[in-house]
């Protein structure tokens, strides 16, 4: 499989090159040249397939032959070593829990998959690769955990100071070894912009091989297709009209869901559920794409003012606005509405949702108003204790910390404070 740059001014790249480069030399995101649908019999047979078997069939066309079949199977097996349960709240609403991995956010799967791919590509390579990544909260921890100890790979994480939760900060600043956290005096958008500038800075790229582990990297992005298939496996015998409400920030997750649908996954509709960072909600209303500075909210992993995967979504729908609108709805909710939803979910269903999941729940309810026949799955993208302060304040219940989180709480934070791009450059070149 070859990947082309969505800016169309760079040579095509193999999977290996796309993973190692992250972003194409013309600054474009990579996109697969072809998407070959899988036979319907594959989806009908889900009852007889394991998660790993489903995942292998789904992703192999995008990865082979750069990674041989047997290695790819092993990478998938290791990546998916935890559960992806569905919890049904009503006959119209379920949640897919994507927080059972080591850092308790859905990004674990993409980070673990990518780390293993890069580890494979790099195993005979003497030149180190530096993964440079910006995080609005959960990417940092998932990437740090996924890449910890991977030989030949250094990880540098940029995070906005004071704008991630305590647990998120612990997860990305306490591992040591090949992981460094740069604490940026700025917003997530600032962090993301600085990463983009570094990728275009010849003084840096001539000296070190940089790659990205944000969802712009195809190896981070594509494995997220699996979630939608795992949900379908669990619901297909009960519900005919499945829709997915995806709490969205950079829109990598929902865009991966759209790839699963392109592969033939039988489903009805996507809902991109947003907090007040509502660029896409507005776009679907007005057809005007207007990036804005991000606003800080209680669902901080979605505080994105210029979603990087939107361009991939445009490509999937061949820039046809009506086609996109037929398959994607988007709603935006305030923090107050989100807190009310957390209370409602707790009081009505005795279920504790994190703020991101609660935004997804609100999106599901909004969609069901006009589509009462649907069964809407909202993705629970993080464990509620990652947002302990808000969750406890809203539902007035003390939460027990799961072992994965307890393990980082007592560790000492280690970060390097940075103010400007020049500081980051100096660090990278030192
Ligand atoms: C990253 C993240 C999101 C947003 O996912 P995107 O793929 O960027 O749209 C939502 N919820 C949580 C908890 C996250 O960590």
Short mmCIF file of C-alpha atoms and ligand atoms in Angstrom, two decimals:
data_model
loop_
_atom_site.label_atom_id
_atom_site.label_comp_id
_atom_site.label_asym_id
_atom_site.label_seq_id
_atom_site.Cartn_x
_atom_site.Cartn_y
_atom_site.Cartn_z
CA UNK A 1 0.00 0.00 0.00
CA UNK A 2 1.23 3.45 -0.87
CA UNK A 3 0.16 6.63 0.85
CA UNK A 4 -0.13 10.02 -0.82
CA UNK A 5 0.13 13.42 0.76
CA UNK A 6 -3.13 15.33 0.95
CA UNK A 7 -1.19 18.42 -0.13
CA UNK A 8 -0.29 16.49 -3.32
CA UNK A 9 3.18 18.01 -3.49
CA UNK A 10 5.25 15.15 -2.09
CA UNK A 11 6.17 11.72 -3.42
CA UNK A 12 4.03 8.76 -2.38
CA UNK A 13 5.30 6.84 0.61
CA UNK A 14 5.19 3.22 1.75
CA UNK A 15 3.57 2.42 5.10
CA UNK A 16 7.04 2.30 6.62
CA UNK A 17 8.01 5.73 5.28
CA UNK A 18 4.66 7.23 6.23
CA UNK A 19 5.07 5.97 9.81
CA UNK A 20 8.66 7.13 10.12
CA UNK A 21 7.99 10.56 8.57
CA UNK A 22 4.64 11.15 10.28
CA UNK A 23 3.85 14.12 8.09
CA UNK A 24 4.73 14.28 4.37
CA UNK A 25 7.55 16.68 3.36
CA UNK A 26 4.95 19.07 1.89
CA UNK A 27 3.26 19.25 5.33
CA UNK A 28 0.33 17.15 4.11
CA UNK A 29 -1.23 14.25 5.98
CA UNK A 30 -0.74 10.83 4.44
CA UNK A 31 -3.77 9.02 3.08
CA UNK A 32 -3.96 5.48 1.64
CA UNK A 33 -4.04 5.32 -2.17
CA UNK A 34 -6.81 2.74 -2.17
CA UNK A 35 -9.40 1.48 0.29
CA UNK A 36 -10.59 -1.98 -0.71
CA UNK A 37 -13.87 -2.98 0.98
CA UNK A 38 -13.94 -6.32 2.74
CA UNK A 39 -16.61 -8.87 1.76
CA UNK A 40 -19.91 -8.65 3.69
CA UNK A 41 -19.35 -12.28 4.72
CA UNK A 42 -16.44 -11.04 6.85
CA UNK A 43 -18.76 -8.85 8.93
CA UNK A 44 -21.45 -11.54 9.08
CA UNK A 45 -18.89 -13.92 10.50
CA UNK A 46 -17.88 -11.67 13.43
CA UNK A 47 -19.38 -14.07 15.99
CA UNK A 48 -16.69 -16.56 15.01
CA UNK A 49 -13.76 -14.15 14.96
CA UNK A 50 -11.59 -12.93 17.80
CA UNK A 51 -10.72 -9.26 18.21
CA UNK A 52 -7.24 -9.94 16.87
CA UNK A 53 -8.58 -11.74 13.81
CA UNK A 54 -10.97 -8.89 13.05
CA UNK A 55 -8.21 -6.33 13.53
CA UNK A 56 -5.79 -8.20 11.29
CA UNK A 57 -8.28 -8.40 8.41
CA UNK A 58 -9.20 -4.75 8.84
CA UNK A 59 -5.68 -3.32 8.79
CA UNK A 60 -3.63 -5.71 6.70
CA UNK A 61 -4.23 -3.95 3.36
CA UNK A 62 -2.75 -0.78 4.88
CA UNK A 63 0.34 -2.38 6.40
CA UNK A 64 1.50 -5.39 4.37
CA UNK A 65 4.11 -6.04 3.07
CA UNK A 66 6.14 -3.48 5.02
CA UNK A 67 5.47 -5.55 8.10
CA UNK A 68 5.27 -9.28 7.41
CA UNK A 69 2.01 -11.09 8.23
CA UNK A 70 3.30 -13.02 11.22
CA UNK A 71 4.84 -9.91 12.81
CA UNK A 72 1.69 -7.90 12.17
CA UNK A 73 -0.37 -10.59 13.90
CA UNK A 74 1.96 -10.48 16.87
CA UNK A 75 1.83 -6.66 17.03
CA UNK A 76 -1.98 -6.78 17.01
CA UNK A 77 -2.09 -9.49 19.66
CA UNK A 78 0.13 -7.43 21.98
CA UNK A 79 -1.68 -4.17 21.22
CA UNK A 80 -5.12 -5.55 22.06
CA UNK A 81 -4.33 -7.27 25.33
CA UNK A 82 -7.33 -5.81 27.20
CA UNK A 83 -11.12 -5.64 26.98
CA UNK A 84 -13.45 -3.41 24.91
CA UNK A 85 -16.79 -3.97 26.63
CA UNK A 86 -20.16 -2.54 25.64
CA UNK A 87 -22.42 -1.40 28.46
CA UNK A 88 -26.06 -1.03 27.42
CA UNK A 89 -27.81 1.83 29.17
CA UNK A 90 -31.14 1.61 27.29
CA UNK A 91 -32.38 -0.14 24.17
CA UNK A 92 -31.28 2.98 22.27
CA UNK A 93 -28.03 3.87 23.99
CA UNK A 94 -24.88 1.93 24.77
CA UNK A 95 -21.39 2.95 25.66
CA UNK A 96 -18.27 1.32 24.32
CA UNK A 97 -15.62 1.44 27.04
CA UNK A 98 -12.28 2.19 25.46
CA UNK A 99 -10.45 2.86 28.71
CA UNK A 100 -9.23 -0.53 29.82
CA UNK A 101 -5.69 -0.10 28.53
CA UNK A 102 -2.60 0.87 30.55
CA UNK A 103 -3.24 4.64 30.57
CA UNK A 104 -7.03 4.28 30.61
CA UNK A 105 -7.69 6.36 27.49
CA UNK A 106 -8.66 5.09 24.05
CA UNK A 107 -5.38 6.36 22.65
CA UNK A 108 -3.58 3.35 24.12
CA UNK A 109 -4.44 1.19 21.12
CA UNK A 110 -3.04 3.57 18.51
CA UNK A 111 0.02 4.37 20.60
CA UNK A 112 0.81 0.72 21.32
CA UNK A 113 0.33 -0.26 17.69
CA UNK A 114 2.48 2.56 16.42
CA UNK A 115 5.23 1.96 18.97
CA UNK A 116 5.51 -1.67 17.93
CA UNK A 117 5.55 -0.80 14.22
CA UNK A 118 8.28 1.78 14.75
CA UNK A 119 10.19 -0.65 16.96
CA UNK A 120 10.05 -3.20 14.14
CA UNK A 121 11.18 -0.72 11.47
CA UNK A 122 13.95 0.52 13.70
CA UNK A 123 15.33 -2.72 14.98
CA UNK A 124 18.32 -2.86 12.62
CA UNK A 125 18.68 0.86 12.33
CA UNK A 126 21.50 2.65 14.07
CA UNK A 127 19.94 6.09 13.64
CA UNK A 128 17.62 7.02 16.46
CA UNK A 129 14.11 8.25 15.78
CA UNK A 130 12.63 11.04 17.87
CA UNK A 131 8.90 10.97 18.34
CA UNK A 132 7.75 14.55 18.83
CA UNK A 133 4.19 14.82 19.99
CA UNK A 134 1.80 17.47 21.28
CA UNK A 135 -0.86 16.45 23.76
CA UNK A 136 -4.09 17.97 24.98
CA UNK A 137 -4.06 15.43 27.78
CA UNK A 138 -4.29 11.76 26.93
CA UNK A 139 -1.96 11.36 23.97
CA UNK A 140 1.06 12.11 26.14
CA UNK A 141 0.41 9.34 28.62
CA UNK A 142 -0.58 6.80 26.00
CA UNK A 143 2.46 7.57 23.86
CA UNK A 144 4.83 7.63 26.83
CA UNK A 145 3.51 4.29 28.01
CA UNK A 146 3.40 2.73 24.53
CA UNK A 147 6.95 3.77 23.65
CA UNK A 148 8.61 3.28 27.02
CA UNK A 149 11.79 1.30 26.55
CA UNK A 150 11.41 0.91 22.75
CA UNK A 151 14.98 0.72 21.47
CA UNK A 152 16.23 3.46 19.17
CA UNK A 153 13.24 5.71 19.84
CA UNK A 154 13.26 8.89 21.94
CA UNK A 155 9.96 10.47 22.84
CA UNK A 156 9.51 14.20 23.42
CA UNK A 157 6.07 15.27 24.60
CA UNK A 158 4.82 18.87 24.53
CA UNK A 159 1.96 19.62 26.86
CA UNK A 160 0.20 22.85 27.85
CA UNK A 161 1.14 23.78 31.39
CA UNK A 162 -1.80 23.76 33.79
CA UNK A 163 -4.26 22.56 31.15
CA UNK A 164 -4.11 18.80 31.63
CA UNK A 165 -5.50 16.92 34.61
CA UNK A 166 -3.19 15.93 37.50
CA UNK A 167 -3.39 12.28 36.57
CA UNK A 168 -2.73 13.00 32.91
CA UNK A 169 0.31 15.06 33.91
CA UNK A 170 1.62 12.27 36.13
CA UNK A 171 1.21 9.76 33.34
CA UNK A 172 3.35 11.72 30.94
CA UNK A 173 5.99 13.17 33.28
CA UNK A 174 6.95 10.28 35.54
CA UNK A 175 8.22 7.47 33.33
CA UNK A 176 11.78 8.62 32.62
CA UNK A 177 14.01 6.45 30.42
CA UNK A 178 13.48 7.44 26.76
CA UNK A 179 10.56 9.78 27.55
CA UNK A 180 10.93 13.57 28.08
CA UNK A 181 8.08 15.97 28.86
CA UNK A 182 8.31 19.62 27.80
CA UNK A 183 5.88 21.77 29.75
CA UNK A 184 4.77 24.56 27.44
CA UNK A 185 3.64 27.93 28.69
CA UNK A 186 0.69 28.04 26.24
CA UNK A 187 -2.32 26.16 24.90
CA UNK A 188 -2.62 22.81 23.16
CA UNK A 189 -2.87 24.61 19.82
CA UNK A 190 0.47 26.29 20.59
CA UNK A 191 1.97 22.87 21.28
CA UNK A 192 0.55 21.43 18.08
CA UNK A 193 1.80 24.41 16.06
CA UNK A 194 5.31 24.09 17.48
CA UNK A 195 5.39 20.43 16.53
CA UNK A 196 4.37 21.34 13.00
CA UNK A 197 7.08 24.02 12.80
CA UNK A 198 9.73 21.59 14.03
CA UNK A 199 8.84 19.17 11.26
CA UNK A 200 9.53 21.88 8.69
CA UNK A 201 12.72 23.11 10.28
CA UNK A 202 15.66 21.87 8.21
CA UNK A 203 18.16 22.57 10.94
CA UNK A 204 16.34 20.00 13.02
CA UNK A 205 15.35 17.49 10.35
CA UNK A 206 18.87 17.43 8.88
CA UNK A 207 20.22 16.34 12.24
CA UNK A 208 17.51 14.09 13.66
CA UNK A 209 14.83 11.82 12.26
CA UNK A 210 11.60 13.25 13.63
CA UNK A 211 8.24 11.53 13.59
CA UNK A 212 4.89 12.29 15.09
CA UNK A 213 2.70 10.10 17.26
CA UNK A 214 -0.40 12.26 17.00
CA UNK A 215 -3.30 10.90 15.01
CA UNK A 216 -1.73 12.49 11.95
CA UNK A 217 0.55 9.43 11.98
CA UNK A 218 -1.15 6.65 10.02
CA UNK A 219 -0.01 4.01 12.52
CA UNK A 220 -1.73 5.91 15.35
CA UNK A 221 -4.83 6.70 13.33
CA UNK A 222 -5.77 3.52 11.48
CA UNK A 223 -5.92 1.02 14.38
CA UNK A 224 -8.79 3.08 15.77
CA UNK A 225 -10.94 1.42 13.11
CA UNK A 226 -10.98 -1.62 15.33
CA UNK A 227 -13.23 -0.05 17.97
CA UNK A 228 -16.16 0.34 15.64
CA UNK A 229 -15.84 -3.26 14.54
CA UNK A 230 -15.59 -4.53 18.11
CA UNK A 231 -18.77 -2.64 18.98
CA UNK A 232 -20.52 -4.05 15.94
CA UNK A 233 -19.47 -7.56 16.93
CA UNK A 234 -21.18 -7.12 20.29
CA UNK A 235 -24.35 -5.47 18.99
CA UNK A 236 -25.00 -6.90 15.54
CA UNK A 237 -27.34 -9.67 16.67
CA UNK A 238 -29.52 -7.28 18.68
CA UNK A 239 -29.68 -4.01 16.74
CA UNK A 240 -30.10 -3.21 13.04
CA UNK A 241 -29.41 0.52 12.98
CA UNK A 242 -26.17 1.26 14.74
CA UNK A 243 -24.86 4.81 14.99
CA UNK A 244 -21.70 6.00 16.74
CA UNK A 245 -21.35 9.13 18.81
CA UNK A 246 -17.67 9.98 19.01
CA UNK A 247 -16.37 12.62 21.42
CA UNK A 248 -14.10 14.48 19.03
CA UNK A 249 -11.09 16.77 19.23
CA UNK A 250 -8.67 16.25 16.38
CA UNK A 251 -11.24 14.00 14.69
CA UNK A 252 -8.85 11.07 14.29
CA UNK A 253 -11.15 8.62 16.03
CA UNK A 254 -14.29 9.46 14.09
CA UNK A 255 -12.28 9.55 10.88
CA UNK A 256 -11.00 6.03 11.63
CA UNK A 257 -14.62 4.98 12.15
CA UNK A 258 -15.35 6.32 8.69
CA UNK A 259 -12.53 4.17 7.35
CA UNK A 260 -14.13 1.12 8.99
CA UNK A 261 -17.36 2.06 7.24
CA UNK A 262 -15.49 2.40 3.95
CA UNK A 263 -14.30 -1.15 4.50
CA UNK A 264 -17.96 -2.18 4.62
CA UNK A 265 -18.88 -2.09 8.30
CA UNK A 266 -22.69 -2.11 8.29
CA UNK A 267 -23.80 0.93 10.26
CA UNK A 268 -26.02 4.00 9.91
CA UNK A 269 -24.37 7.22 10.97
CA UNK A 270 -21.65 9.09 12.84
CA UNK A 271 -22.14 11.83 15.37
CA UNK A 272 -19.14 14.00 16.17
CA UNK A 273 -19.83 15.22 19.68
CA UNK A 274 -18.00 18.39 20.59
CA UNK A 275 -17.54 20.59 23.60
CA UNK A 276 -17.53 24.32 22.96
CA UNK A 277 -14.71 23.86 20.49
CA UNK A 278 -17.24 23.54 17.71
CA UNK A 279 -15.49 24.18 14.41
CA UNK A 280 -17.04 21.11 12.79
CA UNK A 281 -20.51 21.62 14.27
CA UNK A 282 -20.40 25.06 12.69
CA UNK A 283 -18.99 23.73 9.45
CA UNK A 284 -21.88 21.31 9.00
CA UNK A 285 -24.30 24.19 9.55
CA UNK A 286 -22.62 26.78 7.35
CA UNK A 287 -20.23 24.89 5.06
CA UNK A 288 -17.56 27.32 6.26
CA UNK A 289 -14.50 25.85 7.92
CA UNK A 290 -13.27 28.44 10.37
CA UNK A 291 -10.52 27.34 12.75
CA UNK A 292 -10.58 29.21 16.04
CA UNK A 293 -8.31 29.45 19.06
CA UNK A 294 -9.16 26.58 21.40
CA UNK A 295 -11.28 27.15 24.48
CA UNK A 296 -10.44 25.39 27.73
CA UNK A 297 -13.18 23.00 28.92
CA UNK A 298 -13.67 20.12 31.36
CA UNK A 299 -13.33 17.69 28.44
CA UNK A 300 -9.83 18.96 27.76
CA UNK A 301 -8.73 16.26 25.32
CA UNK A 302 -11.20 17.79 22.89
CA UNK A 303 -10.02 21.39 23.26
CA UNK A 304 -8.93 21.66 19.65
CA UNK A 305 -9.53 24.71 17.51
CA UNK A 306 -8.30 23.33 14.19
CA UNK A 307 -8.89 19.56 14.02
CA UNK A 308 -5.99 18.01 12.13
CA UNK A 309 -7.90 15.05 10.67
CA UNK A 310 -10.69 17.09 9.14
CA UNK A 311 -8.77 17.11 5.87
CA UNK A 312 -8.82 13.28 5.85
CA UNK A 313 -12.57 13.31 6.38
CA UNK A 314 -12.90 15.66 3.40
CA UNK A 315 -10.86 13.22 1.35
CA UNK A 316 -13.02 10.22 2.33
CA UNK A 317 -16.10 12.08 1.08
CA UNK A 318 -14.23 13.49 -1.94
CA UNK A 319 -14.94 17.01 -0.69
CA UNK A 320 -18.66 16.47 -1.26
CA UNK A 321 -20.44 18.40 1.48
CA UNK A 322 -23.81 16.68 1.01
CA UNK A 323 -22.26 13.22 1.11
CA UNK A 324 -20.48 14.11 4.35
CA UNK A 325 -23.57 15.66 5.87
CA UNK A 326 -25.62 12.55 5.11
CA UNK A 327 -23.24 10.47 7.15
CA UNK A 328 -22.07 12.82 9.88
CA UNK A 329 -23.95 14.97 12.34
CA UNK A 330 -22.26 17.15 14.89
CA UNK A 331 -23.43 18.78 18.08
CA UNK A 332 -21.66 21.01 20.55
CA UNK A 333 -22.26 21.18 24.30
CA UNK A 334 -21.24 23.50 27.11
CA UNK A 335 -19.49 22.41 30.29
CA UNK A 336 -22.73 23.00 32.20
CA UNK A 337 -24.63 20.66 29.88
CA UNK A 338 -21.84 18.13 30.18
CA UNK A 339 -22.00 18.19 33.98
CA UNK A 340 -25.79 17.80 33.88
CA UNK A 341 -25.32 14.80 31.60
CA UNK A 342 -22.80 13.23 33.99
CA UNK A 343 -25.36 13.60 36.78
CA UNK A 344 -28.15 12.19 34.63
CA UNK A 345 -26.10 9.18 33.56
CA UNK A 346 -25.16 8.50 37.17
CA UNK A 347 -28.60 9.04 38.68
CA UNK A 348 -30.54 7.24 35.95
CA UNK A 349 -28.24 4.36 35.01
CA UNK A 350 -25.87 4.22 37.94
CA UNK A 351 -23.03 4.63 35.48
CA UNK A 352 -20.07 6.96 35.97
CA UNK A 353 -19.10 8.74 32.77
CA UNK A 354 -16.08 10.95 32.30
CA UNK A 355 -16.68 14.41 30.77
CA UNK A 356 -15.73 13.25 27.25
CA UNK A 357 -18.06 10.28 27.38
CA UNK A 358 -20.78 12.56 28.73
CA UNK A 359 -20.42 14.81 25.68
CA UNK A 360 -20.76 11.67 23.57
CA UNK A 361 -23.91 10.72 25.49
CA UNK A 362 -25.41 14.15 24.79
CA UNK A 363 -24.60 13.76 21.09
CA UNK A 364 -26.29 10.36 21.08
CA UNK A 365 -29.43 11.79 22.68
CA UNK A 366 -29.53 14.68 20.21
CA UNK A 367 -29.29 12.27 17.29
CA UNK A 368 -31.95 9.93 18.68
CA UNK A 369 -34.49 12.76 18.75
CA UNK A 370 -34.82 12.54 14.97
CA UNK A 371 -33.72 8.93 14.59
CA UNK A 372 -35.63 6.98 17.23
CA UNK A 373 -35.03 3.67 15.44
CA UNK A 374 -31.26 3.90 15.95
CA UNK A 375 -29.11 2.25 18.55
CA UNK A 376 -26.49 4.83 19.35
CA UNK A 377 -23.14 3.85 20.83
CA UNK A 378 -21.22 6.64 22.51
CA UNK A 379 -17.53 5.98 22.97
CA UNK A 380 -16.25 6.25 26.53
CA UNK A 381 -12.82 7.53 25.58
CA UNK A 382 -11.30 7.81 29.06
CA UNK A 383 -11.80 6.34 32.50
CA UNK A 384 -13.70 8.75 34.80
CA UNK A 385 -10.94 8.81 37.39
CA UNK A 386 -8.63 10.50 34.86
CA UNK A 387 -10.83 13.53 35.51
CA UNK A 388 -11.23 12.90 39.21
CA UNK A 389 -11.88 16.47 40.39
CA UNK A 390 -14.74 17.13 38.00
CA UNK A 391 -16.27 13.69 38.34
CA UNK A 392 -16.31 13.74 42.14
CA UNK A 393 -17.56 17.32 42.27
CA UNK A 394 -20.42 16.54 39.88
CA UNK A 395 -21.71 13.18 41.05
CA UNK A 396 -20.77 13.69 44.72
CA UNK A 397 -19.31 10.22 45.01
CA UNK A 398 -15.73 9.33 45.90
CA UNK A 399 -14.08 7.26 43.18
CA UNK A 400 -11.64 4.43 43.78
CA UNK A 401 -8.49 4.75 41.73
CA UNK A 402 -7.85 1.80 39.42
CA UNK A 403 -4.41 0.18 39.84
CA UNK A 404 -3.05 1.66 36.58
CA UNK A 405 -3.67 5.14 37.94
CA UNK A 406 -2.68 4.48 41.52
CA UNK A 407 0.71 3.34 40.26
CA UNK A 408 1.65 6.78 38.89
CA UNK A 409 0.17 8.99 41.60
CA UNK A 410 3.09 8.80 44.02
CA UNK A 411 5.77 9.23 41.39
CA UNK A 412 7.73 12.46 41.06
CA UNK A 413 6.90 14.74 38.13
CA UNK A 414 9.84 15.57 35.85
CA UNK A 415 9.33 18.15 33.11
CA UNK A 416 11.31 20.87 31.35
CA UNK A 417 9.58 24.26 31.20
CA UNK A 418 9.58 25.91 27.76
CA UNK A 419 8.16 29.20 26.51
CA UNK A 420 8.92 29.51 22.83
CA UNK A 421 9.65 27.43 19.79
CA UNK A 422 13.31 28.41 20.13
CA UNK A 423 13.43 26.70 23.53
CA UNK A 424 12.13 23.49 22.01
CA UNK A 425 14.54 23.68 19.12
CA UNK A 426 17.44 24.23 21.49
CA UNK A 427 16.38 21.18 23.47
CA UNK A 428 16.08 18.99 20.38
CA UNK A 429 19.47 20.07 19.01
CA UNK A 430 21.31 19.86 22.31
C1 LIG B 1 -8.00 12.36 22.35
C2 LIG B 1 -9.28 12.24 23.04
C3 LIG B 1 -10.49 12.54 22.40
C4 LIG B 1 -10.53 13.11 21.01
O1 LIG B 1 -10.15 12.17 20.03
P1 LIG B 1 -9.78 12.67 18.56
O2 LIG B 1 -9.38 11.44 17.83
O3 LIG B 1 -8.69 13.65 18.68
O4 LIG B 1 -11.02 13.29 17.99
C5 LIG B 1 -11.67 12.34 23.09
N1 LIG B 1 -11.67 11.89 24.36
C6 LIG B 1 -10.54 11.60 25.01
C7 LIG B 1 -10.61 11.14 26.41
C8 LIG B 1 -9.31 11.75 24.38
O5 LIG B 1 -8.18 11.46 25.04
#
